[in-house]
Short mmCIF file of C-alpha atoms and ligand atoms in Angstrom, two decimals:
data_model
loop_
_atom_site.label_atom_id
_atom_site.label_comp_id
_atom_site.label_asym_id
_atom_site.label_seq_id
_atom_site.Cartn_x
_atom_site.Cartn_y
_atom_site.Cartn_z
CA MET A 1 -97.32 30.56 -131.18
CA SER A 2 -98.50 31.90 -127.62
CA THR A 3 -99.38 29.90 -124.73
CA SER A 4 -101.31 32.65 -123.42
CA GLY A 5 -103.77 33.57 -126.17
CA PRO A 6 -106.64 35.67 -126.63
CA THR A 7 -110.42 34.26 -124.30
CA PRO A 8 -112.93 32.55 -126.94
CA ASP A 9 -114.61 36.13 -126.33
CA ALA A 10 -112.05 38.44 -128.27
CA VAL A 11 -111.63 35.63 -130.59
CA THR A 12 -114.86 36.37 -131.62
CA GLU A 13 -114.87 39.79 -131.49
CA ILE A 14 -111.82 39.94 -134.07
CA ALA A 15 -113.12 37.52 -136.12
CA ALA A 16 -116.25 39.64 -136.86
CA GLY A 17 -113.86 42.55 -136.84
CA TYR A 18 -112.68 41.17 -140.70
CA ALA A 19 -116.22 40.09 -141.85
CA PHE A 20 -116.21 42.84 -144.52
CA THR A 21 -119.08 42.72 -147.02
CA GLY A 22 -117.24 44.24 -150.37
CA PRO A 23 -114.57 42.72 -152.25
CA ALA A 24 -111.48 42.04 -150.47
CA LEU A 25 -108.06 40.29 -150.45
CA ASP A 26 -107.63 37.36 -148.55
CA LEU A 27 -104.47 37.46 -145.99
CA GLY A 28 -104.97 34.01 -144.41
CA ALA A 29 -106.46 32.34 -141.35
CA LEU A 30 -106.72 33.89 -137.79
CA LEU A 31 -104.52 31.81 -135.65
CA TRP A 32 -105.17 30.75 -131.69
CA ASP A 33 -104.43 27.97 -129.39
CA GLY A 34 -101.55 26.28 -131.71
CA ALA A 35 -103.92 26.12 -134.84
CA ALA A 36 -105.65 28.54 -137.65
CA HIS A 37 -108.87 28.23 -138.31
CA PRO A 38 -110.15 29.20 -141.85
CA GLU A 39 -113.80 29.86 -140.36
CA ALA A 40 -112.14 33.25 -139.47
CA ALA A 41 -110.45 34.43 -142.32
CA VAL A 42 -108.04 37.59 -141.80
CA ARG A 43 -108.44 40.35 -145.19
CA ILE A 44 -107.97 43.62 -146.70
CA PRO A 45 -110.90 45.42 -148.06
CA LEU A 46 -109.45 46.57 -151.74
CA PRO A 47 -110.66 49.80 -151.22
CA VAL A 48 -108.53 50.78 -148.27
CA LEU A 49 -105.05 49.18 -150.27
CA ASN A 50 -104.93 52.94 -151.27
CA ARG A 51 -104.12 53.56 -147.55
CA HIS A 52 -100.65 52.27 -147.71
CA GLY A 53 -98.85 49.41 -145.45
CA LEU A 54 -95.95 48.38 -143.89
CA VAL A 55 -95.09 44.51 -143.98
CA ALA A 56 -92.05 44.14 -141.48
CA GLY A 57 -90.58 41.05 -139.52
CA ALA A 58 -86.91 39.81 -139.75
CA THR A 59 -84.99 38.21 -141.89
CA GLY A 60 -86.20 34.83 -143.61
CA THR A 61 -89.89 34.95 -141.76
CA GLY A 62 -91.86 35.52 -144.91
CA LYS A 63 -92.42 39.33 -145.47
CA THR A 64 -91.76 38.36 -149.45
CA LYS A 65 -94.17 36.39 -149.66
CA THR A 66 -95.98 38.41 -147.66
CA LEU A 67 -96.35 40.96 -150.41
CA GLN A 68 -96.26 38.08 -152.97
CA LEU A 69 -99.39 37.16 -151.73
CA ILE A 70 -100.61 40.57 -151.93
CA ALA A 71 -99.57 41.28 -154.86
CA GLU A 72 -100.88 38.06 -156.69
CA GLN A 73 -104.85 38.99 -155.57
CA LEU A 74 -104.12 42.56 -156.46
CA SER A 75 -103.86 41.74 -159.63
CA ALA A 76 -106.51 39.00 -159.99
CA GLN A 77 -108.59 42.39 -159.51
CA GLY A 78 -107.58 44.09 -162.33
CA VAL A 79 -105.54 46.59 -159.68
CA PRO A 80 -101.84 46.56 -161.37
CA VAL A 81 -98.51 46.10 -159.17
CA PHE A 82 -95.61 47.67 -158.79
CA LEU A 83 -92.74 45.31 -157.02
CA ALA A 84 -88.86 46.40 -156.09
CA ASP A 85 -87.40 43.48 -156.89
CA VAL A 86 -84.09 43.80 -154.56
CA LYS A 87 -83.68 40.41 -153.83
CA GLY A 88 -84.40 39.15 -157.46
CA ASP A 89 -86.64 36.51 -155.42
CA LEU A 90 -89.16 37.89 -156.68
CA SER A 91 -89.76 37.27 -160.69
CA GLY A 92 -91.49 33.96 -159.93
CA ILE A 93 -94.89 36.13 -159.94
CA SER A 94 -95.29 35.87 -163.28
CA ALA A 95 -94.70 31.53 -163.15
CA PRO A 96 -97.45 29.17 -161.65
CA GLY A 97 -95.90 27.81 -157.66
CA GLU A 98 -94.76 24.06 -157.46
CA ALA A 99 -97.72 22.06 -155.28
CA GLY A 100 -94.94 21.09 -152.56
CA GLU A 101 -96.07 19.37 -149.01
CA LYS A 102 -95.51 22.46 -147.30
CA VAL A 103 -97.71 24.02 -149.44
CA GLN A 104 -100.21 21.94 -149.68
CA ALA A 105 -100.38 21.44 -145.91
CA ARG A 106 -100.15 25.23 -145.38
CA ALA A 107 -103.32 26.37 -147.58
CA ALA A 108 -105.44 23.34 -146.20
CA GLU A 109 -104.88 24.95 -143.24
CA VAL A 110 -105.80 28.02 -143.49
CA GLY A 111 -109.00 27.27 -145.93
CA GLN A 112 -107.16 28.54 -149.30
CA LYS A 113 -108.18 26.45 -152.73
CA TRP A 114 -104.57 26.62 -153.74
CA THR A 115 -104.62 26.74 -157.79
CA PRO A 116 -101.14 27.64 -158.71
CA SER A 117 -101.18 30.40 -161.03
CA GLY A 118 -98.71 32.68 -163.06
CA PHE A 119 -99.55 36.62 -163.55
CA PRO A 120 -98.99 38.91 -166.46
CA ALA A 121 -95.69 40.71 -165.92
CA ASP A 122 -93.32 43.12 -167.20
CA PHE A 123 -89.19 43.60 -166.21
CA TYR A 124 -87.81 46.62 -166.13
CA ALA A 125 -83.87 47.44 -165.21
CA LEU A 126 -82.58 50.29 -163.80
CA GLY A 127 -80.47 51.73 -167.05
CA GLY A 128 -80.93 48.30 -168.28
CA ILE A 129 -78.54 47.46 -165.90
CA GLY A 130 -79.73 43.18 -165.37
CA HIS A 131 -82.64 41.46 -167.35
CA GLY A 132 -85.13 43.81 -167.76
CA ILE A 133 -86.01 46.90 -170.15
CA PRO A 134 -84.56 49.84 -169.18
CA VAL A 135 -85.92 52.69 -166.99
CA ARG A 136 -84.36 55.80 -167.48
CA ALA A 137 -84.78 59.39 -166.90
CA THR A 138 -83.56 62.73 -168.11
CA VAL A 139 -81.13 64.76 -165.52
CA THR A 140 -84.37 67.39 -165.32
CA SER A 141 -86.97 65.01 -164.29
CA PHE A 142 -84.91 63.76 -162.05
CA GLY A 143 -84.74 67.25 -160.63
CA PRO A 144 -82.28 68.77 -157.88
CA VAL A 145 -83.30 67.23 -154.63
CA LEU A 146 -83.44 64.11 -155.52
CA LEU A 147 -80.41 63.75 -157.87
CA ALA A 148 -78.65 65.34 -154.16
CA LYS A 149 -79.41 62.63 -152.22
CA VAL A 150 -77.66 60.12 -155.45
CA LEU A 151 -74.82 62.52 -155.15
CA GLN A 152 -74.90 62.34 -150.64
CA LEU A 153 -74.39 65.84 -151.44
CA ASN A 154 -75.48 68.62 -148.14
CA PRO A 155 -78.07 70.49 -147.72
CA THR A 156 -76.13 74.17 -149.18
CA GLN A 157 -75.47 71.73 -152.49
CA GLU A 158 -78.17 70.78 -152.58
CA GLN A 159 -79.37 73.95 -152.66
CA SER A 160 -76.53 75.19 -154.95
CA LEU A 161 -77.59 72.38 -157.31
CA GLY A 162 -80.99 73.51 -157.30
CA LEU A 163 -79.34 76.37 -158.63
CA ILE A 164 -78.03 75.30 -160.98
CA PHE A 165 -80.80 73.72 -162.49
CA HIS A 166 -82.78 76.83 -162.30
CA TYR A 167 -80.19 78.71 -164.58
CA ALA A 168 -79.80 75.77 -167.24
CA ASP A 169 -84.06 76.22 -167.60
CA THR A 170 -83.73 79.69 -167.84
CA LYS A 171 -80.67 79.71 -170.77
CA GLY A 172 -82.81 76.60 -172.20
CA LEU A 173 -80.18 74.23 -171.48
CA GLU A 174 -81.94 70.84 -171.32
CA LEU A 175 -80.21 68.47 -168.53
CA LEU A 176 -80.92 65.22 -170.40
CA ASP A 177 -77.84 62.94 -169.31
CA LEU A 178 -74.99 62.98 -166.55
CA LYS A 179 -72.50 65.07 -169.55
CA ASP A 180 -75.42 67.21 -169.81
CA LEU A 181 -75.33 69.04 -166.35
CA ARG A 182 -71.49 68.16 -166.17
CA ALA A 183 -70.98 70.43 -168.70
CA VAL A 184 -73.34 73.25 -167.21
CA VAL A 185 -71.26 73.21 -163.97
CA ALA A 186 -67.88 72.84 -165.28
CA PHE A 187 -69.24 76.01 -167.79
CA LEU A 188 -69.66 77.71 -164.67
CA THR A 189 -66.75 76.90 -163.14
CA SER A 190 -64.61 78.08 -165.92
CA ASP A 191 -63.44 81.76 -166.84
CA GLU A 192 -65.62 82.21 -169.41
CA GLY A 193 -68.45 80.77 -166.61
CA LYS A 194 -67.52 83.43 -164.00
CA THR A 195 -70.03 86.36 -164.86
CA GLU A 196 -72.57 83.99 -164.81
CA LEU A 197 -72.08 82.52 -161.80
CA THR A 198 -71.67 85.67 -160.28
CA ASN A 199 -75.47 87.03 -162.12
CA ILE A 200 -76.81 83.63 -160.26
CA GLY A 201 -76.25 84.84 -156.84
CA GLY A 202 -75.95 82.30 -153.86
CA LEU A 203 -73.56 80.01 -155.87
CA SER A 204 -69.87 79.50 -155.20
CA THR A 205 -67.40 78.51 -157.23
CA ALA A 206 -66.00 76.40 -153.65
CA THR A 207 -69.53 74.81 -154.28
CA ALA A 208 -69.66 74.71 -158.01
CA GLY A 209 -66.88 72.92 -157.55
CA VAL A 210 -67.89 69.90 -155.17
CA ILE A 211 -70.47 69.21 -157.28
CA LEU A 212 -68.02 69.34 -160.52
CA ARG A 213 -66.05 66.35 -158.74
CA SER A 214 -69.38 64.48 -157.11
CA LEU A 215 -70.86 64.70 -160.77
CA THR A 216 -67.36 62.73 -162.25
CA ALA A 217 -67.46 60.34 -159.77
CA PHE A 218 -70.42 59.54 -160.15
CA GLU A 219 -70.12 58.79 -163.65
CA ALA A 220 -67.28 56.86 -162.97
CA GLN A 221 -69.23 54.35 -160.86
CA GLY A 222 -71.25 53.57 -164.67
CA MET A 223 -74.14 55.94 -163.23
CA SER A 224 -74.40 57.59 -166.50
CA ASP A 225 -76.24 54.75 -167.68
CA PHE A 226 -79.21 56.02 -165.67
CA PHE A 227 -80.18 58.68 -167.05
CA GLY A 228 -80.95 60.27 -170.53
CA GLU A 229 -83.68 59.45 -172.64
CA PRO A 230 -86.19 57.80 -173.76
CA GLU A 231 -87.72 58.58 -170.37
CA PHE A 232 -90.03 55.85 -168.92
CA ASP A 233 -93.48 57.14 -168.93
CA THR A 234 -94.87 55.83 -165.96
CA ALA A 235 -98.46 55.36 -167.25
CA ASP A 236 -97.25 52.11 -168.50
CA PHE A 237 -97.23 50.50 -165.26
CA LEU A 238 -100.85 51.25 -165.15
CA ARG A 239 -101.65 48.30 -167.76
CA THR A 240 -103.73 45.76 -167.03
CA ALA A 241 -103.22 41.99 -169.47
CA PRO A 242 -106.77 41.39 -172.13
CA ASP A 243 -108.29 39.16 -169.39
CA GLY A 244 -108.49 42.40 -167.26
CA ARG A 245 -105.98 41.28 -164.55
CA GLY A 246 -103.49 44.04 -163.16
CA ILE A 247 -100.20 43.89 -164.83
CA VAL A 248 -97.17 42.64 -162.30
CA SER A 249 -93.98 45.56 -163.10
CA VAL A 250 -91.32 43.38 -161.72
CA LEU A 251 -88.05 46.34 -161.30
CA GLU A 252 -85.08 43.83 -161.36
CA LEU A 253 -82.63 45.40 -158.60
CA PRO A 254 -80.02 43.28 -157.57
CA ALA A 255 -77.58 44.50 -159.53
CA VAL A 256 -77.59 48.00 -158.21
CA GLN A 257 -78.06 46.44 -154.31
CA ASP A 258 -74.96 48.10 -153.70
CA LYS A 259 -76.12 51.32 -155.17
CA PRO A 260 -79.16 51.68 -152.52
CA GLN A 261 -79.17 55.79 -153.01
CA LEU A 262 -79.69 55.27 -156.42
CA PHE A 263 -81.87 52.47 -156.36
CA SER A 264 -83.88 54.46 -153.21
CA THR A 265 -84.05 57.40 -155.15
CA PHE A 266 -85.41 55.86 -158.94
CA LEU A 267 -87.68 54.86 -156.70
CA MET A 268 -89.08 57.83 -155.54
CA TRP A 269 -88.44 58.97 -158.94
CA LEU A 270 -91.01 56.74 -159.91
CA LEU A 271 -93.56 57.61 -157.19
CA ALA A 272 -93.39 61.51 -158.03
CA ASP A 273 -93.46 61.50 -161.45
CA LEU A 274 -96.46 58.89 -161.32
CA PHE A 275 -98.40 61.44 -158.73
CA HIS A 276 -97.90 64.10 -161.67
CA ASP A 277 -99.12 62.54 -163.93
CA LEU A 278 -102.48 61.11 -162.59
CA PRO A 279 -105.81 62.61 -161.73
CA GLU A 280 -107.17 62.69 -158.09
CA ILE A 281 -109.92 60.35 -157.68
CA GLY A 282 -109.59 60.22 -154.00
CA ASP A 283 -111.16 57.12 -152.30
CA ALA A 284 -112.27 54.73 -154.56
CA ASP A 285 -114.09 51.43 -155.15
CA LYS A 286 -110.63 49.88 -155.82
CA PRO A 287 -106.68 51.52 -156.63
CA ARG A 288 -104.92 52.40 -159.08
CA LEU A 289 -101.65 50.79 -158.54
CA VAL A 290 -99.90 49.49 -155.68
CA PHE A 291 -96.35 50.20 -155.47
CA PHE A 292 -93.97 47.74 -152.92
CA PHE A 293 -90.72 48.57 -151.98
CA ASP A 294 -89.03 45.81 -150.56
CA GLU A 295 -86.12 46.30 -148.40
CA ALA A 296 -87.04 49.72 -147.65
CA HIS A 297 -84.43 50.93 -145.19
CA LEU A 298 -82.70 51.66 -147.88
CA LEU A 299 -84.66 54.66 -148.56
CA PHE A 300 -84.47 56.24 -145.29
CA ASN A 301 -80.78 55.31 -144.62
CA GLY A 302 -79.43 58.52 -144.59
CA ALA A 303 -81.82 60.28 -146.62
CA SER A 304 -81.34 64.76 -145.87
CA LYS A 305 -84.51 66.02 -144.15
CA ALA A 306 -85.31 67.79 -147.57
CA PHE A 307 -85.50 64.20 -148.76
CA LEU A 308 -87.80 62.28 -145.90
CA ASP A 309 -89.97 65.30 -146.49
CA SER A 310 -90.44 64.97 -149.96
CA ILE A 311 -90.93 61.15 -149.20
CA THR A 312 -93.18 61.97 -146.61
CA GLN A 313 -95.14 64.34 -148.23
CA THR A 314 -95.40 61.80 -151.69
CA VAL A 315 -97.04 59.31 -149.37
CA ARG A 316 -99.68 61.58 -148.23
CA LEU A 317 -100.57 62.92 -151.27
CA ILE A 318 -100.09 59.61 -153.57
CA ARG A 319 -103.35 58.64 -151.86
CA SER A 320 -105.88 60.14 -153.06
CA LYS A 321 -104.60 59.43 -156.78
CA GLY A 322 -105.47 55.82 -156.20
CA VAL A 323 -102.23 54.81 -155.60
CA GLY A 324 -100.95 52.44 -151.94
CA VAL A 325 -97.34 52.75 -151.26
CA PHE A 326 -96.66 49.43 -148.63
CA PHE A 327 -93.34 49.07 -147.73
CA VAL A 328 -91.16 45.84 -146.59
CA THR A 329 -88.52 45.80 -144.06
CA GLN A 330 -87.60 44.94 -140.58
CA THR A 331 -88.08 46.75 -138.37
CA PRO A 332 -90.92 49.79 -138.42
CA LYS A 333 -88.08 51.72 -136.79
CA ASP A 334 -86.67 51.96 -140.33
CA VAL A 335 -89.65 53.86 -141.34
CA PRO A 336 -89.61 57.91 -140.15
CA ALA A 337 -92.47 57.97 -137.68
CA ASP A 338 -94.34 60.97 -140.01
CA VAL A 339 -94.60 57.75 -142.86
CA LEU A 340 -94.92 55.12 -140.43
CA ALA A 341 -98.06 57.33 -138.77
CA GLN A 342 -99.47 56.84 -142.64
CA LEU A 343 -99.50 53.38 -143.21
CA GLY A 344 -103.08 52.29 -142.49
CA ASN A 345 -102.29 48.19 -142.57
CA ARG A 346 -99.94 45.98 -140.54
CA VAL A 347 -98.35 42.72 -141.42
CA GLN A 348 -95.80 42.76 -139.00
CA HIS A 349 -94.56 39.09 -138.95
CA ALA A 350 -91.69 37.71 -136.23
CA LEU A 351 -89.16 39.28 -134.66
CA ARG A 352 -85.67 38.80 -132.33
CA ALA A 353 -85.01 39.97 -129.16
CA PHE A 354 -81.70 38.03 -129.31
CA THR A 355 -79.58 41.64 -128.29
CA PRO A 356 -80.69 44.62 -125.60
CA ASP A 357 -81.05 46.37 -129.87
CA ASP A 358 -83.07 43.64 -130.29
CA GLN A 359 -85.22 44.08 -127.44
CA LYS A 360 -85.41 47.54 -128.29
CA ALA A 361 -86.66 47.68 -131.32
CA LEU A 362 -89.09 44.85 -130.21
CA LYS A 363 -90.42 47.30 -127.42
CA ALA A 364 -90.85 50.27 -129.76
CA THR A 365 -92.71 47.67 -132.42
CA VAL A 366 -95.23 46.43 -129.74
CA LYS A 367 -96.20 50.28 -129.37
CA THR A 368 -97.11 51.47 -132.85
CA PHE A 369 -99.70 49.29 -132.50
CA PRO A 370 -103.47 49.65 -130.98
CA ASN A 371 -104.37 47.78 -128.24
CA SER A 372 -105.40 44.03 -128.43
CA ALA A 373 -105.93 40.86 -126.62
CA TYR A 374 -102.23 39.72 -127.28
CA ASP A 375 -99.39 39.88 -125.29
CA LEU A 376 -97.63 41.06 -128.33
CA GLU A 377 -93.93 41.33 -127.08
CA GLU A 378 -94.37 37.24 -126.22
CA LEU A 379 -96.32 37.10 -129.35
CA LEU A 380 -94.06 38.37 -131.99
CA THR A 381 -90.75 36.86 -130.42
CA SER A 382 -92.54 33.45 -131.10
CA LEU A 383 -94.46 33.64 -134.71
CA GLY A 384 -93.66 31.08 -137.18
CA THR A 385 -93.06 31.44 -140.50
CA GLY A 386 -95.55 33.48 -142.85
CA GLU A 387 -96.99 34.12 -140.04
CA ALA A 388 -97.64 38.08 -138.82
CA VAL A 389 -99.78 40.07 -136.13
CA VAL A 390 -102.07 41.85 -138.40
CA THR A 391 -104.18 44.64 -138.25
CA VAL A 392 -105.77 47.04 -141.37
CA LEU A 393 -107.97 49.65 -141.95
CA SER A 394 -111.88 48.53 -142.13
CA GLU A 395 -114.16 49.65 -145.19
CA LYS A 396 -114.99 52.59 -143.26
CA GLY A 397 -111.29 53.45 -142.34
CA ALA A 398 -111.16 52.15 -138.77
CA PRO A 399 -107.81 49.97 -137.67
CA THR A 400 -109.23 46.17 -137.49
CA PRO A 401 -108.58 44.30 -134.40
CA VAL A 402 -105.35 43.07 -134.08
CA ALA A 403 -105.24 39.54 -135.28
CA ALA A 404 -102.50 36.09 -135.16
CA THR A 405 -102.69 35.18 -138.00
CA ARG A 406 -100.92 32.26 -140.55
CA LEU A 407 -100.96 33.72 -143.94
CA ARG A 408 -101.81 32.39 -146.96
CA ALA A 409 -99.20 30.50 -149.68
CA PRO A 410 -98.30 32.81 -152.99
CA GLU A 411 -99.89 30.74 -156.08
CA SER A 412 -97.25 32.02 -158.70
CA LEU A 413 -93.56 30.18 -158.26
CA MET A 414 -91.55 31.66 -155.28
CA GLY A 415 -88.46 32.53 -155.97
CA PRO A 416 -87.07 33.51 -159.16
CA VAL A 417 -88.02 32.12 -163.16
CA GLU A 418 -85.07 30.95 -165.02
CA ALA A 419 -82.72 33.91 -166.57
CA GLY A 420 -83.67 32.32 -170.10
CA VAL A 421 -87.14 32.69 -169.02
CA LEU A 422 -86.54 35.84 -167.79
CA GLU A 423 -85.00 37.06 -171.20
CA ARG A 424 -87.43 35.80 -173.03
CA ALA A 425 -90.56 37.92 -171.12
CA VAL A 426 -88.06 41.06 -171.83
CA ALA A 427 -87.27 40.40 -175.38
CA GLY A 428 -90.85 39.41 -175.94
CA SER A 429 -92.30 42.66 -174.35
CA VAL A 430 -94.61 45.18 -176.45
CA LEU A 431 -92.34 47.88 -174.56
CA TYR A 432 -89.30 46.80 -175.54
CA GLY A 433 -88.41 48.04 -178.71
CA ARG A 434 -89.96 51.61 -177.41
CA TYR A 435 -87.14 51.61 -174.46
CA ALA A 436 -83.94 49.45 -175.23
CA GLN A 437 -82.10 51.57 -177.39
CA ALA A 438 -80.37 55.01 -175.36
CA VAL A 439 -81.03 58.03 -177.70
CA ASP A 440 -79.19 61.14 -177.40
CA ARG A 441 -80.34 64.20 -178.79
CA GLU A 442 -78.90 67.95 -178.53
CA SER A 443 -79.07 69.23 -175.32
CA ALA A 444 -76.90 71.12 -172.99
CA TYR A 445 -73.42 69.49 -173.92
CA GLU A 446 -73.75 69.65 -177.34
CA LYS A 447 -74.95 73.29 -177.46
CA LEU A 448 -72.20 74.20 -174.31
CA GLU A 449 -69.93 72.51 -176.66
CA GLN A 450 -70.86 74.72 -180.11
CA ARG A 451 -71.05 78.20 -178.36
CA PRO A 452 -69.13 80.93 -180.68
CA ALA A 453 -65.41 81.30 -178.19
CA SER A 454 -65.76 84.12 -177.51
CA GLY A 455 -68.95 85.65 -176.50
CA ALA A 456 -72.05 85.79 -173.92
CA ALA A 457 -72.55 82.02 -173.57
CA VAL A 458 -76.45 81.49 -173.94
CA GLU A 459 -79.27 83.64 -174.29
CA PRO A 460 -82.25 83.36 -172.02
CA GLN A 461 -85.38 80.94 -173.99
CA ARG A 462 -88.00 81.82 -171.93
CA LYS A 463 -89.64 83.88 -169.75
CA LYS A 464 -90.61 82.71 -166.54
CA GLU A 465 -94.51 82.39 -165.64
CA ALA A 466 -95.91 84.04 -162.82
CA PRO A 467 -96.88 81.36 -160.09
CA SER A 468 -100.45 82.20 -159.39
CA MET A 469 -101.27 80.45 -162.77
CA VAL A 470 -99.36 77.88 -161.40
CA GLU A 471 -101.12 77.18 -158.55
CA GLN A 472 -104.60 77.74 -160.49
CA VAL A 473 -103.01 74.91 -163.18
CA MET A 474 -102.45 72.75 -160.58
CA GLY A 475 -105.59 72.16 -159.00
CA SER A 476 -107.35 71.82 -162.29
CA GLY A 477 -106.08 68.46 -163.41
CA MET A 478 -105.12 70.00 -166.85
CA PHE A 479 -101.81 69.61 -166.14
CA LYS A 480 -100.26 67.28 -168.38
CA SER A 481 -101.55 68.78 -171.38
CA LEU A 482 -101.40 72.43 -170.90
CA ALA A 483 -98.03 72.11 -169.59
CA ARG A 484 -97.71 70.50 -173.05
CA SER A 485 -98.81 73.33 -174.66
CA ILE A 486 -97.21 76.34 -172.93
CA GLY A 487 -93.77 74.49 -172.68
CA THR A 488 -91.23 73.19 -170.31
CA GLN A 489 -91.12 75.94 -168.18
CA LEU A 490 -94.63 75.94 -166.61
CA GLY A 491 -94.56 72.35 -166.04
CA ARG A 492 -91.71 72.06 -164.35
CA GLU A 493 -92.23 75.01 -162.22
CA ILE A 494 -95.59 72.88 -161.05
CA THR A 495 -93.66 69.45 -160.70
CA ARG A 496 -91.19 70.88 -159.21
CA SER A 497 -93.70 71.42 -156.04
CA LEU A 498 -93.36 68.83 -155.02
CA PHE A 499 -90.22 66.60 -155.29
CA GLY A 500 -88.13 68.73 -156.89
CA THR A 501 -88.79 66.65 -160.31
CA ALA A 502 -89.70 68.19 -163.44
CA ARG A 503 -91.49 66.46 -166.49
CA ARG A 504 -90.00 65.84 -169.84
CA ARG A 505 -91.50 67.81 -172.87
CA ARG A 506 -93.78 64.94 -175.01
N1 ADP B 1 -96.73 32.63 -146.86
C1 ADP B 1 -95.75 32.18 -147.18
N2 ADP B 1 -96.44 30.84 -148.03
C2 ADP B 1 -95.50 29.94 -147.55
N3 ADP B 1 -94.31 29.82 -147.36
C3 ADP B 1 -93.77 30.81 -147.25
C4 ADP B 1 -94.89 32.20 -146.55
N4 ADP B 1 -94.03 32.48 -146.28
C5 ADP B 1 -92.48 31.96 -145.97
N5 ADP B 1 -92.52 31.01 -146.93
C6 ADP B 1 -91.29 30.42 -146.35
O1 ADP B 1 -90.19 30.96 -145.76
C7 ADP B 1 -89.40 31.44 -146.82
C8 ADP B 1 -88.78 32.31 -145.81
O2 ADP B 1 -89.80 33.57 -146.57
P1 ADP B 1 -89.23 35.22 -147.15
O3 ADP B 1 -90.41 35.67 -147.78
O4 ADP B 1 -88.09 34.98 -148.51
O5 ADP B 1 -88.15 35.80 -146.01
P2 ADP B 1 -87.99 37.79 -145.99
O6 ADP B 1 -88.15 38.14 -147.19
O7 ADP B 1 -88.53 37.84 -144.68
O8 ADP B 1 -86.97 37.28 -145.18
C9 ADP B 1 -89.94 31.08 -148.06
O9 ADP B 1 -88.89 30.84 -149.03
C10 ADP B 1 -90.99 29.89 -148.11
O10 ADP B 1 -90.29 28.74 -148.21
MG1 MG B 2 -87.49 39.20 -148.61
#
């Protein structure tokens, strides 16, 4: 902790900046002269949790525990939470914590009445890989932008993929799983499909060939399981337990750590899908859902401009639907400037300053904070584990004074629950029966297999709707029911407008 701390007056001013009147979450106690001061609580107002956040800091500084203690308090206040558990250390949120000496000491220092508590949780796994209820998406719903990202296509190929989706859509060739998409691309590159390919315009045989090969490689890596039906309904993340606490949905991702593209795009699909389904609520008393992306750098690394634009737009717009997004990563530099600018709540843990690169990152981080009474460069390199520099939004939406904080201890278990406990929780979930078993109904693959050997391949299914109508419906909040009654075409046009994704027929 810094020796050249703020003056007593400055300390009083900082403390006053966190004296909110309405419901708030407790982060910890203000830290000065090397001690935590429980009478000066550092908090975050519940209504500003849809204004997004960033938890940053070097490895081992306490980012994941910060995430955990925020998530717990959200659940306790009736807010459902989604956690992307990349390292497998978050399942413990479902079990009461263990009262060790360190935890007791920390609780005493920050004035926390520490009560071991587990929170209601559901565990998910992408495509059923690992321990969790399988989360699947159809290829159509995933859409060409996200799929291009996982297939690592360049912008030209990404556009071509968009044309292929559009073609399949107009021909009534449902793209449910990867073999559906592969069948359509294979058809277009075959002798038989040549005319169709020419009719599409702007799609070359060479590019279609590249897409086909990347699809084949993708399937060979075992990615098929993530795509198909039953598709996950993201509304299942919005549930509360019978006791009124928000359900914590933990997506167990350790098995896909070496597939960062896949997991990051899936998380974006989840967000985009939620966005499409939720009506506007503006700034409410509390968020509907708060979404935490741990190891968020994986989301942005090597992303195309189109993908980054989509993330930026999703983050910007989803706030008015009552969904907060917290990114957890090592330095703010990991997050594109346009996204960073929208993250109103900041918990910055210690940074290292060993290498010239570290130094640069440190200086850049300091610049992202409002003016303060601290020497932030010194402070950020001297914070201990589970301490951080905090600034959040006040109830009025103004940034609070920068506050050096010793954080509270999570009241649930730090680290994973035992494998057996996890397995029982998964099998015992009310959602298990709905999603456990994959279904393979007739779609593009089967239709193309069955087509008559000679003739024109497939008939157009439905005429395109006028865009003006799309615009009208988008603003009306009646999207889902309308999309359902009109059919998939219009629904897809609407939902693709944001992220290139499209909803399933329900
Ligand atoms: N708020 C906290 N309360 C209690 N212990 C903490 C806290 N923050 C960090 N720790 C301790 O530090 C260790 C590392 O924290 P962790 O959140 O896993 O770091 P990171 O995610 O930054 O790598 C934890 O296992 C725990 O022992
Ligand atoms: Mg961590």
